[in-house]
Coordinates of C-alpha atoms and ligand atoms in Angstrom, one line a residue:
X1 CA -234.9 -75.7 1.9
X2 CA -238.9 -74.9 0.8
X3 CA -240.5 -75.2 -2.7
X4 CA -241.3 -78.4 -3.9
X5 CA -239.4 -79.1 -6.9
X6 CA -237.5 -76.0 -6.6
X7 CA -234.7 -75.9 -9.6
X8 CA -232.1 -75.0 -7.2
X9 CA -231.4 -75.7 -3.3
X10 CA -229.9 -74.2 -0.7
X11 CA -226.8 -76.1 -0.1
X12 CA -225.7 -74.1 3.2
X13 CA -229.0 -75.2 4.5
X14 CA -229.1 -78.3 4.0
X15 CA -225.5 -78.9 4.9
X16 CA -226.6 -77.8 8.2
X17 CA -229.0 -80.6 8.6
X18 CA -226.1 -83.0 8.5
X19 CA -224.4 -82.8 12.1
X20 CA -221.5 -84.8 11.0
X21 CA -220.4 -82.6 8.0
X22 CA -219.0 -80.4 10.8
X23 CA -216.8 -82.6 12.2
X24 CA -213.3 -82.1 11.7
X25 CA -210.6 -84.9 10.6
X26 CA -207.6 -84.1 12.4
X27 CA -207.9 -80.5 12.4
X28 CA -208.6 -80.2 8.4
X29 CA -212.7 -79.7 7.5
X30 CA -214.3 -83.5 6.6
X31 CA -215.1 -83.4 3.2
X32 CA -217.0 -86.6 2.8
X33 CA -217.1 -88.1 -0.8
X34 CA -217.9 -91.6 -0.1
X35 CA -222.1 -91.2 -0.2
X36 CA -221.8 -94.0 -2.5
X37 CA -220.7 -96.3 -0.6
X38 CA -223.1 -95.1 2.2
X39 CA -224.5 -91.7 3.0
X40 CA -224.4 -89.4 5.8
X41 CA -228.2 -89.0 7.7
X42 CA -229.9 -85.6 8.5
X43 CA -231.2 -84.6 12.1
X44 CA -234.6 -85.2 10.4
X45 CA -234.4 -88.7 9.7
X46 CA -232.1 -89.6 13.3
X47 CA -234.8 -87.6 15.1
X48 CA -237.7 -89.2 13.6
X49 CA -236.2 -92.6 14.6
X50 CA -234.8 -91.4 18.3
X51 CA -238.6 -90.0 18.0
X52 CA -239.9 -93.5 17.4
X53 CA -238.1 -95.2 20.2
X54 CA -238.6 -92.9 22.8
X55 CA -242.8 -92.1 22.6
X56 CA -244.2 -94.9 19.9
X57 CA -242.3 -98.0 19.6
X58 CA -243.9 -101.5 19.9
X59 CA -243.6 -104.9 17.5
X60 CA -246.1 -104.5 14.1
X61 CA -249.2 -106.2 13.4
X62 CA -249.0 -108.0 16.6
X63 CA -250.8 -106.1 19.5
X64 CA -254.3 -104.9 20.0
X65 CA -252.9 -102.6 22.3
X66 CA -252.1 -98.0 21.6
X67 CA -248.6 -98.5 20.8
X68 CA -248.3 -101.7 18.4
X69 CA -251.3 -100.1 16.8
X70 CA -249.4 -96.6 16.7
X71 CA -246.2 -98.2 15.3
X72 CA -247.8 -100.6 12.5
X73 CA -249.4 -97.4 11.0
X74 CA -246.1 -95.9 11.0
X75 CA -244.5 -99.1 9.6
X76 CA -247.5 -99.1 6.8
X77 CA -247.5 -95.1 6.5
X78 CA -243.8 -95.8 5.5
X79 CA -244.7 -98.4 2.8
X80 CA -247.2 -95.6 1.3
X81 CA -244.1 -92.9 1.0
X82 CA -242.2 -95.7 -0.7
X83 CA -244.7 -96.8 -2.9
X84 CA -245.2 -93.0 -4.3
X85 CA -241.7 -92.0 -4.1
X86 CA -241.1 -94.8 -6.7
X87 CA -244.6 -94.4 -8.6
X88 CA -245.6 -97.5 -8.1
X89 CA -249.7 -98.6 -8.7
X90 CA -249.8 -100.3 -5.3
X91 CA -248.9 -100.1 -2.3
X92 CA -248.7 -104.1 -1.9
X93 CA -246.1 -104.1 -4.5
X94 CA -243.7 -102.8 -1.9
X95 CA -241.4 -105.4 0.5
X96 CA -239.4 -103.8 3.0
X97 CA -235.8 -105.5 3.2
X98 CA -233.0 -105.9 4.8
X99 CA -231.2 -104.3 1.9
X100 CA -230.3 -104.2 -1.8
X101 CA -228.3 -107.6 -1.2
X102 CA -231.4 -108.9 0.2
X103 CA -233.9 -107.8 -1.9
X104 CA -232.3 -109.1 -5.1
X105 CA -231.7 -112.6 -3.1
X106 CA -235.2 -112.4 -2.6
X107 CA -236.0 -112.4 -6.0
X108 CA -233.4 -115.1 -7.0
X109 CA -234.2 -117.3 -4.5
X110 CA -238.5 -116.5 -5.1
X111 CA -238.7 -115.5 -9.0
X112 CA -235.2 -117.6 -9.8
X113 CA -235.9 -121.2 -7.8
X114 CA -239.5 -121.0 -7.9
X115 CA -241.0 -119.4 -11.5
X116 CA -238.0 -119.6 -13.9
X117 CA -237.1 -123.5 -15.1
X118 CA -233.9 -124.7 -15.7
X119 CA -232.5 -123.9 -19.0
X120 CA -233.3 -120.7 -18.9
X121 CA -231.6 -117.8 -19.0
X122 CA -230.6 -114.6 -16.2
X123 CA -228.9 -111.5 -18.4
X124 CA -226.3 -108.9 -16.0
X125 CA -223.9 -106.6 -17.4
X126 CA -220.0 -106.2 -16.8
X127 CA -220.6 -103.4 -15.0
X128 CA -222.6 -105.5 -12.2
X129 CA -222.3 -104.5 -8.4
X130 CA -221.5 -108.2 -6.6
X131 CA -224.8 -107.7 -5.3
X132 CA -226.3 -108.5 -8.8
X133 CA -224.0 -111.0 -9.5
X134 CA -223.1 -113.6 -7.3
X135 CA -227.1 -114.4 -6.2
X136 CA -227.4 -115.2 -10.5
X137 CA -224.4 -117.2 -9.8
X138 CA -225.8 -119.4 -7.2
X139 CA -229.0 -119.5 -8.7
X140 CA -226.8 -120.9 -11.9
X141 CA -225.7 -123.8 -10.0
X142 CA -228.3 -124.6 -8.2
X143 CA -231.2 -124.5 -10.6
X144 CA -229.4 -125.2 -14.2
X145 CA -230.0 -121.5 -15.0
X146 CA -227.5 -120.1 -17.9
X147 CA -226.1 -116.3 -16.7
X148 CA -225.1 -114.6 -19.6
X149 CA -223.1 -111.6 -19.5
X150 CA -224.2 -108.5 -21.4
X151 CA -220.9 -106.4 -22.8
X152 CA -220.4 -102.5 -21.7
X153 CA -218.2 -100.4 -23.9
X154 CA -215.0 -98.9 -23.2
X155 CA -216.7 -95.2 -22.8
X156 CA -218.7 -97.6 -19.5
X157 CA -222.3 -98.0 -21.1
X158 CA -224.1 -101.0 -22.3
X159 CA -223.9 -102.5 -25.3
X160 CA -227.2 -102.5 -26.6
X161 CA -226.1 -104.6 -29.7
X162 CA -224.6 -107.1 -27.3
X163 CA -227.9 -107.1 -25.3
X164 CA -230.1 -107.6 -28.0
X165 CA -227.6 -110.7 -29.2
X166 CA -228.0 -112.0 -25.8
X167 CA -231.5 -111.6 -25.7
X168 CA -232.1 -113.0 -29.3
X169 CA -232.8 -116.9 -28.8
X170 CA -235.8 -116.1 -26.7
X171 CA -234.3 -118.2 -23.8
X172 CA -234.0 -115.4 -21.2
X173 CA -236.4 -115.3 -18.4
X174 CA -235.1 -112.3 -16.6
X175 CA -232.5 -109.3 -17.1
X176 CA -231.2 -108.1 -14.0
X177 CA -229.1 -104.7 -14.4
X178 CA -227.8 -101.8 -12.9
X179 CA -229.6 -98.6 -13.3
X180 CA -226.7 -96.2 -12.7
X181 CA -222.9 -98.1 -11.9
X182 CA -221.6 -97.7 -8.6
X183 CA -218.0 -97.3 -10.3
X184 CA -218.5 -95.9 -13.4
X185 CA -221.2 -93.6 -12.4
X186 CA -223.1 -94.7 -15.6
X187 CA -226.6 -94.3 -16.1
X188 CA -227.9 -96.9 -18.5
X189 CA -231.2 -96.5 -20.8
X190 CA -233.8 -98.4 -18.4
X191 CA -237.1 -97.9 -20.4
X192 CA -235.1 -98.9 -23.4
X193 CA -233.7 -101.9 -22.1
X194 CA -236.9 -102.9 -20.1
X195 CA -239.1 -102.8 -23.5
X196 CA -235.9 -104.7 -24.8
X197 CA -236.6 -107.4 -22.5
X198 CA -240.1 -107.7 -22.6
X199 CA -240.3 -107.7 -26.3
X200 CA -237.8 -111.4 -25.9
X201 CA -240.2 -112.5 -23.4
X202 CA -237.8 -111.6 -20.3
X203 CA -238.6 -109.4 -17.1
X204 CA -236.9 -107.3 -16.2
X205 CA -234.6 -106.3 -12.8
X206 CA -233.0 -103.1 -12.1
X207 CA -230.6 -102.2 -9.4
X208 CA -231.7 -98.5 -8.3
X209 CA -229.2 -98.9 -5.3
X210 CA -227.3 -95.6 -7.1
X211 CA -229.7 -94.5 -9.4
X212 CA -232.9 -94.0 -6.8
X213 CA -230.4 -91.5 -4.9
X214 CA -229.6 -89.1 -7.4
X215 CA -232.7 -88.9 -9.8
X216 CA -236.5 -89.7 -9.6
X217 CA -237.4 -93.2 -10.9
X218 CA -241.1 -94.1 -12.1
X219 CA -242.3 -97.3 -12.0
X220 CA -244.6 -96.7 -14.8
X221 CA -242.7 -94.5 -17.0
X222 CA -239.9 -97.6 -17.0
X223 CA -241.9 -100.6 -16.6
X224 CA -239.9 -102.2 -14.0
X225 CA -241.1 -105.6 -12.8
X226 CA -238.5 -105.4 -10.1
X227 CA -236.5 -102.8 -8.8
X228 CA -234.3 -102.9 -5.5
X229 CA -232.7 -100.0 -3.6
X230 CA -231.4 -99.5 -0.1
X231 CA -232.1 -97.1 2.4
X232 CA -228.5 -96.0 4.0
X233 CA -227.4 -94.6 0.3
X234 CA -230.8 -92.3 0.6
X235 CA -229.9 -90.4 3.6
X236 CA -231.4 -93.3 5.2
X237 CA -230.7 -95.8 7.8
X238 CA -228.7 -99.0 7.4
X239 CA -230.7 -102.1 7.9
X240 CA -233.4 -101.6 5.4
X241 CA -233.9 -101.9 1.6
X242 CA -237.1 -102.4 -0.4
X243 CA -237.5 -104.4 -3.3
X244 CA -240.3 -103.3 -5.8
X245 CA -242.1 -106.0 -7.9
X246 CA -245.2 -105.9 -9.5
X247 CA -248.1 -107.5 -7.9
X248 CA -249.0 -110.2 -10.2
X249 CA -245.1 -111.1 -10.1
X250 CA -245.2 -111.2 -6.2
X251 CA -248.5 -113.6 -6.0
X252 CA -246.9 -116.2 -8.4
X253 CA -243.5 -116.3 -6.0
X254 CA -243.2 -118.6 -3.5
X255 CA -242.0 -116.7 -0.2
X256 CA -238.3 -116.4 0.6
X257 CA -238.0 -116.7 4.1
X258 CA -240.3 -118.3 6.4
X259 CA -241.7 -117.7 9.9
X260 CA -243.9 -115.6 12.0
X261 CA -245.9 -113.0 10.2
X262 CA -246.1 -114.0 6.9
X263 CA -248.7 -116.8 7.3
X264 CA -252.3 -116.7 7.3
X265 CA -252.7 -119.8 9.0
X266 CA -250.3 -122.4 10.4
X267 CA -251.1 -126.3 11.1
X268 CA -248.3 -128.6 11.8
X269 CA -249.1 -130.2 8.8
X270 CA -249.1 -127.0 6.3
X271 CA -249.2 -122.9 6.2
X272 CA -251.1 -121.4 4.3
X273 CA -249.1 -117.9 3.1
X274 CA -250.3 -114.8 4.1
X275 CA -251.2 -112.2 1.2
X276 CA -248.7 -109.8 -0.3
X277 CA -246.5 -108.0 0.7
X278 CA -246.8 -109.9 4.0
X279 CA -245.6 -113.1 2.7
X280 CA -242.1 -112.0 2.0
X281 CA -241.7 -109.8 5.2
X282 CA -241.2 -113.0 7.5
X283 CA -240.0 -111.6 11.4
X284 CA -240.5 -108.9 12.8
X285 CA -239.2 -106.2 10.1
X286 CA -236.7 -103.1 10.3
X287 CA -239.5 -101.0 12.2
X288 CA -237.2 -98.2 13.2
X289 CA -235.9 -98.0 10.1
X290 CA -238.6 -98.1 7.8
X291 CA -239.6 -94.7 10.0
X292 CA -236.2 -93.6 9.3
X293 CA -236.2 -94.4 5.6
X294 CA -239.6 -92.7 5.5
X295 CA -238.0 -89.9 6.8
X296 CA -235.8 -90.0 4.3
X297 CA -237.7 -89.9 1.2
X298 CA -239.9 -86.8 3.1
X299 CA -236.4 -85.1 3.1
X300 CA -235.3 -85.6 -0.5
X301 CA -238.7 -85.0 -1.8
X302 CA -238.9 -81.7 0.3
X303 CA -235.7 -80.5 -1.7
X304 CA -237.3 -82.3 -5.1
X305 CA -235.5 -84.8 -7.1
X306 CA -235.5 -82.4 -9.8
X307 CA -233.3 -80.1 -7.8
X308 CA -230.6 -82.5 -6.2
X309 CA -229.9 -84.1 -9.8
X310 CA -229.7 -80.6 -11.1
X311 CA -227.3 -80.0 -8.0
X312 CA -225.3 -83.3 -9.2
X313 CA -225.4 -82.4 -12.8
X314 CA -223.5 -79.2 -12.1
X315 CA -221.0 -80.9 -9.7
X316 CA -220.4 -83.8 -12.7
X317 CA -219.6 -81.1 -14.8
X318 CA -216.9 -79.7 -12.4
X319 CA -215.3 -82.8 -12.3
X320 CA -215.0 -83.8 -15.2
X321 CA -213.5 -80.1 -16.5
X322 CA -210.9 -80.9 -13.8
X323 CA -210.1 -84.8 -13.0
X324 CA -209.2 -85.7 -16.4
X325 CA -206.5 -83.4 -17.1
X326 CA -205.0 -83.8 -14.0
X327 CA -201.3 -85.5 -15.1
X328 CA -201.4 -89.3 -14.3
X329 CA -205.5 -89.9 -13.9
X330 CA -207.1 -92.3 -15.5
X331 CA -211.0 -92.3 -15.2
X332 CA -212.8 -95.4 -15.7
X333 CA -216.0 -94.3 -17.9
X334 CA -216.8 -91.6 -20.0
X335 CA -220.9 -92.5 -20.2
X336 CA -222.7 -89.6 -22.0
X337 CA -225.7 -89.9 -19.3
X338 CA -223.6 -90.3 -15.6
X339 CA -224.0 -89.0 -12.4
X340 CA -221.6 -88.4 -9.3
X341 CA -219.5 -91.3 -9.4
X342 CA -215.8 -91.4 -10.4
X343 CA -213.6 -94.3 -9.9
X344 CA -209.9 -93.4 -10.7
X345 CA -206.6 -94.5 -10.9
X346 CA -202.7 -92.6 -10.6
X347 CA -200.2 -93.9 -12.6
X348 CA -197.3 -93.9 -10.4
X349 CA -199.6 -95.3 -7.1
X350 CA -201.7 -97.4 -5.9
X351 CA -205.4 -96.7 -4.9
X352 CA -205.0 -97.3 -1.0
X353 CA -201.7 -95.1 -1.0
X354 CA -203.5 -92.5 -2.8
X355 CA -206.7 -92.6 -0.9
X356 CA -204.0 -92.5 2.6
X357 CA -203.1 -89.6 1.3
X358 CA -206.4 -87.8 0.4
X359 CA -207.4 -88.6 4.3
X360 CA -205.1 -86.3 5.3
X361 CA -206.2 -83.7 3.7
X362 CA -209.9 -84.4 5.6
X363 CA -211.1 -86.1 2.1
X364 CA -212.7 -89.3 2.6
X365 CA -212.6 -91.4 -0.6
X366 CA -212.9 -95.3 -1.1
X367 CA -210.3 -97.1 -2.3
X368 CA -210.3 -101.1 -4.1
X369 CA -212.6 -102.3 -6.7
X370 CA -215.8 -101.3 -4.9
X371 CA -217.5 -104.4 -4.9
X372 CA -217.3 -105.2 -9.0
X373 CA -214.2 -107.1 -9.7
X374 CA -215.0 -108.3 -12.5
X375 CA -215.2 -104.4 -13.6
X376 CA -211.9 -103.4 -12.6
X377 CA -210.7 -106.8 -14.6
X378 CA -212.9 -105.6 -17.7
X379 CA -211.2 -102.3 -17.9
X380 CA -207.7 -104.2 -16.8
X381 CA -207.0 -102.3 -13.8
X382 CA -206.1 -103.6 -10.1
X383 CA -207.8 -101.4 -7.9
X384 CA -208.9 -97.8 -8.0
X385 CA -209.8 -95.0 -6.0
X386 CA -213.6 -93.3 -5.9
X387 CA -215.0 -90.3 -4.9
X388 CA -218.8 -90.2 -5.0
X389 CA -221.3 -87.5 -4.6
X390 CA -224.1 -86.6 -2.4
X391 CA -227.1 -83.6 -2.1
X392 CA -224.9 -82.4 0.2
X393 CA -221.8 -81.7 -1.8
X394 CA -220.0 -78.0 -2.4
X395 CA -218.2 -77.2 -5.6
X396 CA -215.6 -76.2 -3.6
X397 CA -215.1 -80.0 -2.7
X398 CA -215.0 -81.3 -6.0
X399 CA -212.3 -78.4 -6.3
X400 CA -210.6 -79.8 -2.9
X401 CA -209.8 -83.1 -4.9
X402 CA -208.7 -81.8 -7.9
X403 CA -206.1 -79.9 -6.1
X404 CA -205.5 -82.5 -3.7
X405 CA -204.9 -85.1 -6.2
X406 CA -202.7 -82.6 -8.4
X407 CA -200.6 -82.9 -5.0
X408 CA -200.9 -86.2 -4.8
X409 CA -199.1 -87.2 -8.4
X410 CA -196.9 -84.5 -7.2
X411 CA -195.7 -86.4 -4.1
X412 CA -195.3 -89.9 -5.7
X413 CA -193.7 -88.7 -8.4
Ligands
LIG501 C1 -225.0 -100.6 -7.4 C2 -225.1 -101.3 -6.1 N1 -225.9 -102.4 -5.9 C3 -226.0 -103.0 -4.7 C4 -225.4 -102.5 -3.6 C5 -225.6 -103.2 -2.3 O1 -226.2 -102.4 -1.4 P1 -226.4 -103.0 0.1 O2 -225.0 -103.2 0.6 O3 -227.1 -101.9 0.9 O4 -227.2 -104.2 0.0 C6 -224.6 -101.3 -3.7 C7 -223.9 -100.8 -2.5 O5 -222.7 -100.5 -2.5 C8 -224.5 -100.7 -5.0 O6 -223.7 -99.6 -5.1

């Protein structure tokens, strides 16, 4: 696993850095396709965090003393990988989370409630996690903003004609969409649709929970002014996310949360906010985590970006030479630009039975409508199984399911 931005990886490697990958499910190999949903952590990033809690841990920013000293320049440290694993100009422009969830309720609590007026507009697509819906939802009803819904095809991409109709009246104050779907494993055009937005006058949101995984995102080259992601889908651990804004976004927010830590100074009568990024980390934040999420990024940047998406590109490309002709499979999404997520359906099953059956053979899949319901209704289907890629998976997996799922039809014939 050496060379920075080496083309290709070494997959047996890096397999072994994964102690659960050789765990067994009931006697059969655990082949783990659910990194979508959440993925599995390398001894690098559980050590750094075991590391962290056994010789450095104290609160941050608090104590004059070794330790709190020690662990807010790890805390900070972590904010600095962040900020250049996403190319951003500043470090400041980086707020540590809980996760994705939170970080976009952040900004439609901060940017929604407290810079956009009523009457304006909020822009998602159909192919919206719930994440990036239901926070514009109850930002519609409780601030008389108008959440417009921006069409996706039937191959699973955006309709940029339907975008640009939405965008047209000049009324939109912010368009919050997906950078890759967590269904359809579509990636959409996100420089495109962020000069979209800011020619109509919008900003412009992008849920990198997927996307940040599997490819490297730039901050400049897209011209985000926010982007979320969240660090248990990064080889990370759960508890943190980080929300990206630009810094002259962040100073005209209000704060989300209030409380310790993000105050300058506090009188009964008024607090006076502390500067960014401190005012919207109010608490004491995800220490351990942040170390373990910086961790993280170390690990995915050792391997390259580059790499791992070449990786995924070739295991797409196995799967979709296989799970489409396999009798009774419908795919959701045939987007020309996609990466390692597949949600399907069999004909004569449904998704839970099929995914029941899956885990027997040691293949752990999801099954339901994966947090977008109003997806599954868009493409009229009830519920569907999906298997989901990671750095860490074979060829001979993606081959595992194919046959596995031939078998399956075969059963409930
Ligand atoms: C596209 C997308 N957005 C948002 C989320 C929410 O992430 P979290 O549950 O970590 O907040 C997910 C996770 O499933 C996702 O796939």
């Amino acid at each position: 696993m050496d060379g920075h931005m080496a083309p290709r990886m070494d997959l047996a490697a890096i397999r072994a850095d994964f102690p659960i990958l050789s765990e067994t499910v009931r006697g059969k190999r655990f082949t783990f396709l659910d990194s979508g949903a959440s993925a599995q952590k390398p001894r690098q990033v559980i050590g750094a965090m075991v590391r962290m809690m056994e010789k450095a841990y104290a609160n941050v920013h608090r104590g004059a003393y070794h330790m709190s000293e020690q662990a807010t320049e790890a805390y900070e440290a972590s904010r600095r990988a962040v900020q250049r694993f996403l190319n951003a100009a500043d470090e400041r422009e980086i707020i540590f989370t809980g996760s994705s969830t939170n970080a976009i309720n952040l900004v439609a609590h901060s940017y929604g409630r407290g810079v956009m007026k009523p009457g304006q507009a909020v822009v998602i697509s159909e192919m919206e996690h719930h994440a990036n819906l239901v926070p514009w939802q109850m930002l519609r009803d409780a601030h008389g903003i108008e959440l417009r819904v921006a069409r996706i095809t039937d191959a699973g991409e955006l309709d940029l004609e339907d975008l640009a109709a939405k965008l047209a009246d000049g009324k939109v104050g912010l368009v919050a969409v997906t950078h890759m779907s967590n269904v359809l494993g579509t990636v959409t055009p996100a420089a495109l649709i962020a000069r979209m937005a800011h020619e109509a006058g919008a900003k412009v949101l992008f849920d990198g929970s997927q996307a940040a995984v599997h490819r490297r995102v730039d901050m400049q080259a897209l011209d985000a002014d926010f982007y979320v992601f969240t660090g248990h889908k990064l080889y990370g651990p759960t508890g943190i996310g980080v929300l990206y804004a630009k810094a002259a976004l962040l100073e005209a927010m209000p704060p989300f949360l209030g409380g310790g830590d993000m105050i300058a100074e506090v009188t009964f009568e008024k607090s006076i906010w502390a500067p960014i990024p401190g005012k919207f980390e109010a608490g004491t934040p995800p220490i351990i985590e942040a170390i373990g999420l910086h961790a993280a990024i170390d690990y995915v940047e050792a391997i390259g970006m580059p790499a791992i998406e070449a990786h995924e590109r070739a295991l797409v490309d196995r799967a979709m030479a296989r799970l489409p002709h396999i009798e009774g499979v419908t795919l959701l999404g045939r987007a020309q630009d996609r990466g390692g997520v597949f949600a399907f359906a069999l004909d004569t099953a449904h998704a839970h039975d099929v995914a029941t059956l899956l885990d027997r053979a040691g293949i752990a899949v999801r099954s339901g409508r994966h947090c977008a319901e109003p997806l599954h209704a868009r493409f009229n289907v009830e519920s569907t199984c999906r298997a989901s890629f990671g750095l860490y998976t074979t060829p001979e997996e993606v081959d595992l399911l194919a046959d596995a799922l031939g078998q399956a039809r075969e059963f409930f014939r």
